[in-house]
């Protein structure tokens, strides 16, 4: 589908959107807040720090009031672009976290503030993607119900994302296929055509959504259940992810983050059918850094202590995700593959015509962003399976099959995207839900 279609869908909502614009404008003015507390101007360092802390509190309060506030102006069927709800790049900031210890000087450093300003457009793009993420997930969280099939769920999420982000070629759109993994499967399941998987009342569903603006990807996930018996599993993973988010920072060792996550995750247990089961981190899954149009670039963030002494660095964008399991705490590839992406580096010349044609479609529609078979279907591609297999076998395309723990186990996930700005860490995808 194209921009024109998205615009056509949005058109009947124009009046609603205009109403939301005036509402957002009013909210921006209500506390007389000056966001860039020019703390450096005060000579006294303690004063400056106190002021910075106060501004941080205000900003975060403002964020939680405004973020997803769109919310109020967003239509029930997800049709109002966030650019109409927040004009002039005024997207809400994520959660701002001051750096600690040796890096606390960054909070008020004029040099660091100057560096911040250099990457403002990237930040606006990420905040716009994050706002789309919050509004889409807030909406679908209320609409996903047992009895629904996963294709319906995926379409709700993906059509909503396209409309809110105003999909436009490779300039804005879906960041990667919507993960809809159930129970013992932790990641990388999304339905292919003809799959009729239905959500059950006792299922544990991981919803992993990606949104990008100019290749700047927000990757964030949550877990849904309809039976209270899984509450401790979800609490464990939410706590573990928030621990990873809290520990992340410039100069922090990746292995130390993993150790902190593991300790928190393993402090939980769950009772299922009268049996007490420890909650384990899934040791072969991890967070990752994110580059332009590149969902995993370089570093991995472990969720167990692995003694990796690589450090996080200024400017990096990270997805911090943790997975907890009632099973073995180890995933293997299982079932039919849906997720694929062009292998960034390899540029094999495909000789078989069907593979050549498919490679052209992939390159022009997704570039290096991950895609799934449903996205090829909706572009009108058919009988592409052998061409796709050829590209995978030659290493031109990477396949990401579903990742599952032992049958009968339950897995949960929470994930946030954060950026290590020169002056502060910003948890872009933070919302009032998770
Ligand atoms: C791969 C393919 C996709 C990245 C993590 C992830 C969903 O497990 C290094 C560390 C989408 C994402 C990814 F279609 N993966 N985040 N959200 N999946 S990963 C990975 O392959 S590679 C983690
Ligand atoms: Mn994800
Ligand atoms: Mn991720």
Short mmCIF file of C-alpha atoms and ligand atoms in Angstrom, two decimals:
data_model
loop_
_atom_site.label_atom_id
_atom_site.label_comp_id
_atom_site.label_asym_id
_atom_site.label_seq_id
_atom_site.Cartn_x
_atom_site.Cartn_y
_atom_site.Cartn_z
CA UNK A 1 0.00 0.00 0.00
CA UNK A 2 1.15 3.51 -0.64
CA UNK A 3 1.15 6.93 0.94
CA UNK A 4 -1.87 7.82 -1.15
CA UNK A 5 -3.88 4.98 0.43
CA UNK A 6 -2.77 5.94 3.92
CA UNK A 7 -3.82 9.52 3.24
CA UNK A 8 -7.17 8.32 1.94
CA UNK A 9 -7.74 6.36 5.12
CA UNK A 10 -6.75 9.34 7.23
CA UNK A 11 -8.92 11.87 5.37
CA UNK A 12 -12.21 11.28 7.24
CA UNK A 13 -10.33 11.91 10.49
CA UNK A 14 -9.20 15.37 9.49
CA UNK A 15 -11.56 17.15 11.84
CA UNK A 16 -10.61 14.95 14.77
CA UNK A 17 -6.95 15.60 14.01
CA UNK A 18 -7.43 19.37 13.93
CA UNK A 19 -9.09 19.18 17.31
CA UNK A 20 -6.12 17.23 18.61
CA UNK A 21 -3.68 19.82 17.26
CA UNK A 22 -5.24 22.63 19.25
CA UNK A 23 -5.33 20.37 22.30
CA UNK A 24 -1.63 19.48 21.98
CA UNK A 25 -0.76 23.15 21.50
CA UNK A 26 -2.58 24.06 24.70
CA UNK A 27 -0.87 21.34 26.70
CA UNK A 28 2.54 22.55 25.58
CA UNK A 29 1.98 25.88 27.33
CA UNK A 30 0.31 24.93 30.55
CA UNK A 31 3.26 24.84 32.91
CA UNK A 32 5.40 27.68 31.64
CA UNK A 33 8.27 25.20 31.53
CA UNK A 34 11.53 26.18 29.86
CA UNK A 35 12.85 22.87 28.66
CA UNK A 36 16.46 23.79 28.13
CA UNK A 37 17.16 24.96 31.66
CA UNK A 38 20.26 27.04 30.84
CA UNK A 39 21.95 25.67 33.93
CA UNK A 40 25.47 26.34 32.66
CA UNK A 41 24.82 30.07 33.09
CA UNK A 42 24.80 29.74 36.87
CA UNK A 43 28.41 29.63 37.94
CA UNK A 44 27.77 27.55 41.03
CA UNK A 45 28.03 23.86 40.14
CA UNK A 46 25.72 22.53 42.87
CA UNK A 47 23.06 25.01 41.92
CA UNK A 48 23.37 23.98 38.29
CA UNK A 49 23.05 20.32 39.21
CA UNK A 50 20.00 20.94 41.38
CA UNK A 51 18.39 22.88 38.58
CA UNK A 52 19.19 20.16 36.06
CA UNK A 53 17.63 17.56 38.33
CA UNK A 54 14.54 19.70 38.77
CA UNK A 55 14.24 20.19 35.01
CA UNK A 56 14.64 16.47 34.49
CA UNK A 57 11.76 15.80 36.87
CA UNK A 58 9.62 18.37 35.06
CA UNK A 59 10.49 16.96 31.66
CA UNK A 60 9.65 13.44 32.69
CA UNK A 61 6.39 14.60 34.24
CA UNK A 62 5.57 16.47 31.07
CA UNK A 63 6.49 13.44 28.99
CA UNK A 64 4.20 11.13 30.85
CA UNK A 65 1.39 13.66 30.54
CA UNK A 66 1.96 14.32 26.86
CA UNK A 67 3.38 11.11 25.49
CA UNK A 68 0.74 8.95 23.98
CA UNK A 69 -1.43 11.94 24.35
CA UNK A 70 -1.74 11.79 21.06
CA UNK A 71 -3.70 9.20 22.76
CA UNK A 72 -6.55 11.60 23.36
CA UNK A 73 -6.47 12.74 19.73
CA UNK A 74 -5.79 9.35 18.20
CA UNK A 75 -8.75 7.63 16.59
CA UNK A 76 -9.94 4.22 17.77
CA UNK A 77 -8.91 2.70 14.43
CA UNK A 78 -5.42 4.30 14.37
CA UNK A 79 -5.66 6.70 11.44
CA UNK A 80 -4.31 10.06 12.64
CA UNK A 81 -0.65 10.66 11.72
CA UNK A 82 1.40 11.69 14.77
CA UNK A 83 2.76 14.61 12.72
CA UNK A 84 -0.75 16.11 13.01
CA UNK A 85 -0.93 15.51 16.76
CA UNK A 86 2.53 17.02 17.38
CA UNK A 87 3.32 19.68 14.75
CA UNK A 88 6.81 21.20 14.23
CA UNK A 89 8.76 18.18 15.41
CA UNK A 90 7.37 18.66 18.93
CA UNK A 91 7.25 14.93 19.68
CA UNK A 92 7.49 14.08 23.37
CA UNK A 93 10.91 13.24 24.74
CA UNK A 94 11.47 9.79 26.12
CA UNK A 95 12.41 9.27 29.76
CA UNK A 96 15.53 11.36 30.49
CA UNK A 97 18.06 9.73 32.84
CA UNK A 98 21.06 11.64 34.15
CA UNK A 99 24.45 9.96 33.90
CA UNK A 100 25.99 8.92 37.21
CA UNK A 101 29.37 8.92 38.90
CA UNK A 102 32.28 9.91 36.64
CA UNK A 103 29.90 10.88 33.86
CA UNK A 104 27.64 13.17 35.89
CA UNK A 105 29.56 16.21 34.59
CA UNK A 106 27.88 15.56 31.22
CA UNK A 107 24.50 16.74 32.52
CA UNK A 108 25.47 20.40 32.47
CA UNK A 109 28.60 20.43 30.28
CA UNK A 110 28.35 23.11 27.59
CA UNK A 111 30.53 20.97 25.30
CA UNK A 112 28.14 18.03 25.64
CA UNK A 113 25.11 20.26 25.05
CA UNK A 114 26.71 21.48 21.82
CA UNK A 115 27.19 17.87 20.73
CA UNK A 116 23.53 17.15 21.56
CA UNK A 117 22.42 19.84 19.13
CA UNK A 118 24.35 18.22 16.26
CA UNK A 119 22.13 15.17 16.18
CA UNK A 120 18.77 16.86 16.73
CA UNK A 121 17.11 15.69 13.52
CA UNK A 122 17.94 12.08 14.29
CA UNK A 123 16.42 12.56 17.73
CA UNK A 124 13.23 14.09 16.27
CA UNK A 125 12.93 11.11 13.91
CA UNK A 126 13.40 8.66 16.78
CA UNK A 127 10.89 10.50 18.98
CA UNK A 128 8.36 10.47 16.15
CA UNK A 129 8.88 6.72 15.69
CA UNK A 130 8.58 6.23 19.46
CA UNK A 131 5.31 8.18 19.64
CA UNK A 132 3.89 6.04 16.83
CA UNK A 133 5.00 2.98 18.81
CA UNK A 134 3.25 4.16 22.01
CA UNK A 135 0.01 5.05 20.27
CA UNK A 136 -0.13 1.82 18.27
CA UNK A 137 0.61 -0.39 21.26
CA UNK A 138 -1.80 1.46 23.57
CA UNK A 139 -4.54 0.93 20.98
CA UNK A 140 -3.86 -2.71 20.14
CA UNK A 141 -3.36 -3.72 23.77
CA UNK A 142 -7.04 -3.00 24.25
CA UNK A 143 -8.14 -4.73 21.04
CA UNK A 144 -6.14 -7.98 21.14
CA UNK A 145 -8.36 -10.68 22.65
CA UNK A 146 -8.32 -14.47 22.89
CA UNK A 147 -10.03 -15.96 19.84
CA UNK A 148 -8.35 -13.52 17.42
CA UNK A 149 -6.07 -14.92 14.79
CA UNK A 150 -2.55 -13.57 14.60
CA UNK A 151 -2.91 -12.32 11.03
CA UNK A 152 -5.69 -9.99 12.18
CA UNK A 153 -3.49 -8.83 15.06
CA UNK A 154 -0.51 -8.25 12.74
CA UNK A 155 -2.64 -6.26 10.30
CA UNK A 156 -4.05 -4.09 13.10
CA UNK A 157 -0.53 -3.24 14.26
CA UNK A 158 1.04 -2.82 10.84
CA UNK A 159 -1.81 -0.83 9.21
CA UNK A 160 -1.85 1.40 12.30
CA UNK A 161 1.91 1.92 12.12
CA UNK A 162 1.77 2.80 8.42
CA UNK A 163 -0.97 5.36 8.97
CA UNK A 164 0.53 7.01 12.07
CA UNK A 165 4.08 7.22 10.70
CA UNK A 166 2.82 8.20 7.21
CA UNK A 167 4.61 5.37 5.40
CA UNK A 168 6.70 6.70 2.54
CA UNK A 169 9.04 4.38 0.64
CA UNK A 170 12.19 3.91 2.68
CA UNK A 171 11.77 7.28 4.45
CA UNK A 172 9.26 6.12 7.07
CA UNK A 173 7.46 2.90 7.90
CA UNK A 174 7.60 -0.43 9.64
CA UNK A 175 11.04 -1.15 11.12
CA UNK A 176 10.78 -4.95 11.06
CA UNK A 177 8.04 -7.61 10.97
CA UNK A 178 5.70 -7.57 13.96
CA UNK A 179 6.77 -10.33 16.33
CA UNK A 180 3.79 -12.28 17.65
CA UNK A 181 5.39 -15.23 19.41
CA UNK A 182 3.33 -17.50 21.65
CA UNK A 183 4.20 -19.45 24.83
CA UNK A 184 7.45 -21.43 24.44
CA UNK A 185 8.37 -19.38 21.36
CA UNK A 186 10.20 -16.24 22.42
CA UNK A 187 10.90 -14.33 19.22
CA UNK A 188 10.70 -14.00 15.45
CA UNK A 189 7.32 -15.56 14.82
CA UNK A 190 4.88 -13.65 12.62
CA UNK A 191 2.19 -15.41 10.59
CA UNK A 192 2.83 -16.34 6.96
CA UNK A 193 -0.11 -16.43 4.51
CA UNK A 194 -2.36 -19.37 5.33
CA UNK A 195 -1.28 -19.59 8.99
CA UNK A 196 -4.36 -19.53 11.16
CA UNK A 197 -2.92 -19.36 14.62
CA UNK A 198 -5.47 -18.10 17.16
CA UNK A 199 -4.67 -16.48 20.52
CA UNK A 200 -5.89 -18.60 23.44
CA UNK A 201 -7.08 -17.40 26.86
CA UNK A 202 -4.14 -19.15 28.56
CA UNK A 203 -1.49 -18.01 26.08
CA UNK A 204 1.53 -15.79 26.67
CA UNK A 205 1.91 -13.47 23.66
CA UNK A 206 5.01 -11.38 22.97
CA UNK A 207 4.25 -8.33 20.82
CA UNK A 208 7.42 -6.90 19.25
CA UNK A 209 6.88 -3.78 17.14
CA UNK A 210 9.35 -1.81 15.01
CA UNK A 211 8.85 1.69 13.64
CA UNK A 212 11.38 3.73 11.66
CA UNK A 213 11.72 7.30 10.41
CA UNK A 214 14.58 7.85 7.94
CA UNK A 215 16.06 4.51 9.00
CA UNK A 216 16.11 5.45 12.69
CA UNK A 217 14.44 2.41 14.25
CA UNK A 218 12.54 2.16 17.54
CA UNK A 219 12.42 -1.48 18.64
CA UNK A 220 10.20 -2.17 21.64
CA UNK A 221 8.22 -5.16 22.87
CA UNK A 222 5.83 -6.22 25.63
CA UNK A 223 4.03 -9.38 26.74
CA UNK A 224 0.27 -9.93 26.97
CA UNK A 225 -1.62 -12.53 29.02
CA UNK A 226 -5.27 -13.00 29.97
CA UNK A 227 -4.69 -15.35 32.90
CA UNK A 228 -3.34 -13.93 36.18
CA UNK A 229 -1.27 -17.06 36.78
CA UNK A 230 1.55 -15.64 34.63
CA UNK A 231 1.84 -12.36 36.54
CA UNK A 232 5.13 -13.25 38.26
CA UNK A 233 6.72 -14.21 34.94
CA UNK A 234 5.80 -10.82 33.50
CA UNK A 235 6.88 -8.98 36.66
CA UNK A 236 10.27 -10.72 36.52
CA UNK A 237 10.94 -9.79 32.91
CA UNK A 238 9.67 -6.21 33.28
CA UNK A 239 11.92 -5.75 36.32
CA UNK A 240 14.88 -7.33 34.50
CA UNK A 241 14.44 -5.11 31.44
CA UNK A 242 14.11 -1.99 33.59
CA UNK A 243 17.30 -3.05 35.34
CA UNK A 244 19.10 -3.27 32.00
CA UNK A 245 17.71 0.13 31.01
CA UNK A 246 18.83 1.62 34.33
CA UNK A 247 22.33 0.11 34.15
CA UNK A 248 22.97 1.18 30.55
CA UNK A 249 25.23 4.19 30.10
CA UNK A 250 28.36 5.57 28.48
CA UNK A 251 31.46 3.49 29.47
CA UNK A 252 29.35 0.73 31.09
CA UNK A 253 30.56 -2.83 30.39
CA UNK A 254 28.09 -5.04 28.51
CA UNK A 255 28.88 -8.00 30.78
CA UNK A 256 28.01 -5.94 33.87
CA UNK A 257 24.60 -5.15 32.41
CA UNK A 258 24.04 -8.86 31.76
CA UNK A 259 25.00 -9.72 35.33
CA UNK A 260 22.58 -7.14 36.78
CA UNK A 261 19.75 -8.41 34.54
CA UNK A 262 20.41 -12.04 35.46
CA UNK A 263 20.43 -11.33 39.18
CA UNK A 264 17.05 -9.59 39.05
CA UNK A 265 15.45 -12.17 36.74
CA UNK A 266 16.60 -15.09 38.85
CA UNK A 267 15.22 -13.53 42.03
CA UNK A 268 11.72 -14.46 40.81
CA UNK A 269 9.83 -17.73 40.69
CA UNK A 270 6.36 -18.69 39.55
CA UNK A 271 3.84 -21.28 40.71
CA UNK A 272 2.11 -23.13 37.89
CA UNK A 273 -0.22 -26.07 38.51
CA UNK A 274 0.97 -26.31 42.11
CA UNK A 275 4.64 -26.45 41.07
CA UNK A 276 7.18 -23.76 41.90
CA UNK A 277 9.37 -23.01 38.89
CA UNK A 278 12.43 -20.73 38.76
CA UNK A 279 12.40 -17.98 36.14
CA UNK A 280 15.50 -18.10 33.97
CA UNK A 281 16.90 -15.51 31.61
CA UNK A 282 17.12 -16.95 28.08
CA UNK A 283 20.91 -16.95 27.89
CA UNK A 284 21.26 -17.05 24.09
CA UNK A 285 19.00 -14.04 23.47
CA UNK A 286 20.24 -10.51 23.94
CA UNK A 287 19.80 -6.81 23.32
CA UNK A 288 21.74 -5.09 20.56
CA UNK A 289 22.74 -1.77 19.17
CA UNK A 290 20.82 -0.29 16.28
CA UNK A 291 22.28 1.57 13.31
CA UNK A 292 20.59 3.41 10.45
CA UNK A 293 18.43 0.85 8.59
CA UNK A 294 20.28 -1.82 10.58
CA UNK A 295 18.38 -3.60 13.33
CA UNK A 296 21.47 -5.15 14.85
CA UNK A 297 24.78 -3.41 14.32
CA UNK A 298 27.79 -4.61 16.23
CA UNK A 299 27.28 -4.95 19.95
CA UNK A 300 25.11 -7.47 21.79
CA UNK A 301 23.78 -6.79 25.29
CA UNK A 302 23.76 -10.09 27.21
CA UNK A 303 21.06 -10.98 29.72
CA UNK A 304 23.40 -13.19 31.75
CA UNK A 305 26.86 -12.47 33.17
CA UNK A 306 29.18 -13.27 30.26
CA UNK A 307 32.19 -11.15 31.28
CA UNK A 308 32.15 -9.22 28.00
CA UNK A 309 34.18 -6.10 28.85
CA UNK A 310 33.14 -4.19 25.71
CA UNK A 311 31.69 -0.83 26.76
CA UNK A 312 28.74 1.23 25.63
CA UNK A 313 29.76 4.49 23.98
CA UNK A 314 28.50 8.04 23.54
CA UNK A 315 25.90 8.44 20.81
CA UNK A 316 24.94 4.77 20.57
CA UNK A 317 21.35 3.61 20.15
CA UNK A 318 20.47 0.36 21.94
CA UNK A 319 17.58 -2.05 22.18
CA UNK A 320 17.58 -3.40 25.72
CA UNK A 321 15.49 -6.55 25.78
CA UNK A 322 15.24 -9.40 28.22
CA UNK A 323 13.47 -12.72 28.03
CA UNK A 324 12.46 -14.89 30.94
CA UNK A 325 11.45 -18.53 30.68
CA UNK A 326 9.94 -21.31 32.76
CA UNK A 327 11.81 -23.76 30.51
CA UNK A 328 15.51 -24.39 29.93
CA UNK A 329 16.49 -20.76 29.40
CA UNK A 330 17.88 -21.59 25.97
CA UNK A 331 16.18 -21.13 22.58
CA UNK A 332 16.64 -23.06 19.35
CA UNK A 333 15.31 -22.40 15.85
CA UNK A 334 11.94 -24.06 15.42
CA UNK A 335 9.22 -24.07 12.78
CA UNK A 336 8.62 -22.26 9.52
CA UNK A 337 10.58 -19.06 8.87
CA UNK A 338 8.81 -15.73 8.27
CA UNK A 339 11.50 -13.08 9.01
CA UNK A 340 14.30 -12.24 6.55
CA UNK A 341 16.64 -9.40 5.72
CA UNK A 342 19.15 -8.51 3.08
CA UNK A 343 22.60 -9.41 4.40
CA UNK A 344 24.12 -5.94 4.76
CA UNK A 345 27.59 -6.85 3.51
CA UNK A 346 27.23 -9.68 0.99
CA UNK A 347 26.20 -8.52 -2.46
CA UNK A 348 25.98 -11.66 -4.47
CA UNK A 349 24.92 -11.36 -8.09
CA UNK A 350 21.95 -13.71 -8.37
CA UNK A 351 21.96 -15.57 -11.67
CA UNK A 352 18.62 -17.40 -11.46
CA UNK A 353 16.00 -15.01 -12.91
CA UNK A 354 13.37 -15.60 -10.17
CA UNK A 355 15.97 -14.83 -7.51
CA UNK A 356 17.21 -11.77 -9.40
CA UNK A 357 13.73 -10.32 -9.66
CA UNK A 358 12.98 -10.99 -6.00
CA UNK A 359 16.30 -9.44 -4.94
CA UNK A 360 15.32 -6.30 -6.84
CA UNK A 361 11.96 -6.18 -5.04
CA UNK A 362 13.62 -6.66 -1.65
CA UNK A 363 16.32 -4.05 -2.28
CA UNK A 364 13.93 -1.37 -3.49
CA UNK A 365 11.20 -1.94 -0.88
CA UNK A 366 13.10 -2.86 2.30
CA UNK A 367 16.76 -2.06 1.69
CA UNK A 368 18.50 -3.62 4.68
CA UNK A 369 15.39 -3.51 6.93
CA UNK A 370 14.02 -6.92 7.92
CA UNK A 371 10.84 -8.04 6.10
CA UNK A 372 8.50 -11.01 6.20
CA UNK A 373 6.71 -13.12 3.64
CA UNK A 374 3.41 -11.23 4.19
CA UNK A 375 5.17 -8.03 3.06
CA UNK A 376 6.16 -9.74 -0.21
CA UNK A 377 2.57 -10.99 -0.65
CA UNK A 378 1.11 -7.50 -0.29
CA UNK A 379 3.52 -6.19 -2.93
CA UNK A 380 1.91 -8.68 -5.32
CA UNK A 381 4.80 -11.14 -5.31
CA UNK A 382 3.73 -14.78 -5.65
CA UNK A 383 5.51 -18.11 -6.03
CA UNK A 384 8.67 -16.48 -4.70
CA UNK A 385 9.61 -19.27 -2.29
CA UNK A 386 12.29 -20.89 -4.45
CA UNK A 387 13.79 -17.52 -5.34
CA UNK A 388 13.87 -16.62 -1.64
CA UNK A 389 15.48 -19.96 -0.78
CA UNK A 390 18.14 -19.33 -3.44
CA UNK A 391 18.94 -15.94 -1.92
CA UNK A 392 19.14 -17.42 1.59
CA UNK A 393 21.33 -20.32 0.44
CA UNK A 394 23.74 -17.92 -1.30
CA UNK A 395 24.00 -15.73 1.81
CA UNK A 396 22.45 -12.71 0.07
CA UNK A 397 19.47 -12.83 2.41
CA UNK A 398 19.61 -13.88 6.09
CA UNK A 399 16.74 -15.99 7.47
CA UNK A 400 15.59 -15.43 11.08
CA UNK A 401 13.50 -18.49 12.04
CA UNK A 402 11.31 -18.51 15.17
CA UNK A 403 13.32 -18.95 18.40
CA UNK A 404 11.72 -21.27 20.95
CA UNK A 405 12.43 -22.86 24.32
CA UNK A 406 11.18 -26.36 25.29
CA UNK A 407 7.60 -27.25 24.32
CA UNK A 408 5.26 -26.61 27.26
CA UNK A 409 7.36 -23.80 28.71
CA UNK A 410 6.36 -20.13 28.81
CA UNK A 411 8.51 -17.18 27.77
CA UNK A 412 8.02 -13.43 28.24
CA UNK A 413 9.80 -10.35 26.87
CA UNK A 414 10.01 -6.62 27.51
CA UNK A 415 12.15 -4.32 25.38
CA UNK A 416 12.99 -0.63 25.13
CA UNK A 417 15.07 1.49 22.77
CA UNK A 418 17.35 4.07 24.35
CA UNK A 419 19.98 6.51 23.13
CA UNK A 420 23.16 7.55 24.95
CA UNK A 421 23.15 11.26 24.15
CA UNK A 422 26.21 13.25 25.22
CA UNK A 423 24.29 14.88 28.10
CA UNK A 424 21.84 12.16 29.16
CA UNK A 425 20.37 8.77 28.43
CA UNK A 426 16.94 8.97 26.77
CA UNK A 427 14.63 5.94 26.95
CA UNK A 428 12.81 6.74 23.73
CA UNK A 429 10.11 4.08 23.88
CA UNK A 430 9.14 4.63 27.53
CA UNK A 431 5.39 5.00 28.03
CA UNK A 432 2.99 4.94 30.94
CA UNK A 433 2.29 1.27 30.11
CA UNK A 434 5.85 -0.09 30.42
C1 LIG B 1 16.52 -9.69 13.70
C2 LIG B 1 15.56 -9.85 12.72
C3 LIG B 1 14.40 -9.12 12.77
C4 LIG B 1 17.37 -8.64 15.82
C5 LIG B 1 16.66 -9.08 18.11
C6 LIG B 1 15.25 -8.66 18.02
C7 LIG B 1 13.19 -8.54 17.54
O1 LIG B 1 17.67 -11.75 18.02
C8 LIG B 1 22.04 -9.46 17.90
C9 LIG B 1 21.33 -9.37 19.00
C10 LIG B 1 14.18 -8.22 13.79
C11 LIG B 1 15.15 -8.07 14.77
C12 LIG B 1 16.32 -8.81 14.74
F1 LIG B 1 13.46 -9.27 11.83
N1 LIG B 1 17.18 -9.58 16.88
N2 LIG B 1 14.78 -7.53 18.52
N3 LIG B 1 13.49 -7.47 18.25
N4 LIG B 1 14.28 -9.30 17.40
S1 LIG B 1 18.21 -10.83 17.03
C13 LIG B 1 19.70 -10.21 17.65
O2 LIG B 1 18.39 -11.41 15.72
S2 LIG B 1 21.05 -10.12 16.70
C14 LIG B 1 20.00 -9.79 18.88
MN1 LIG B 2 12.21 -6.23 19.29
MN1 LIG B 3 15.50 -5.99 19.63
#
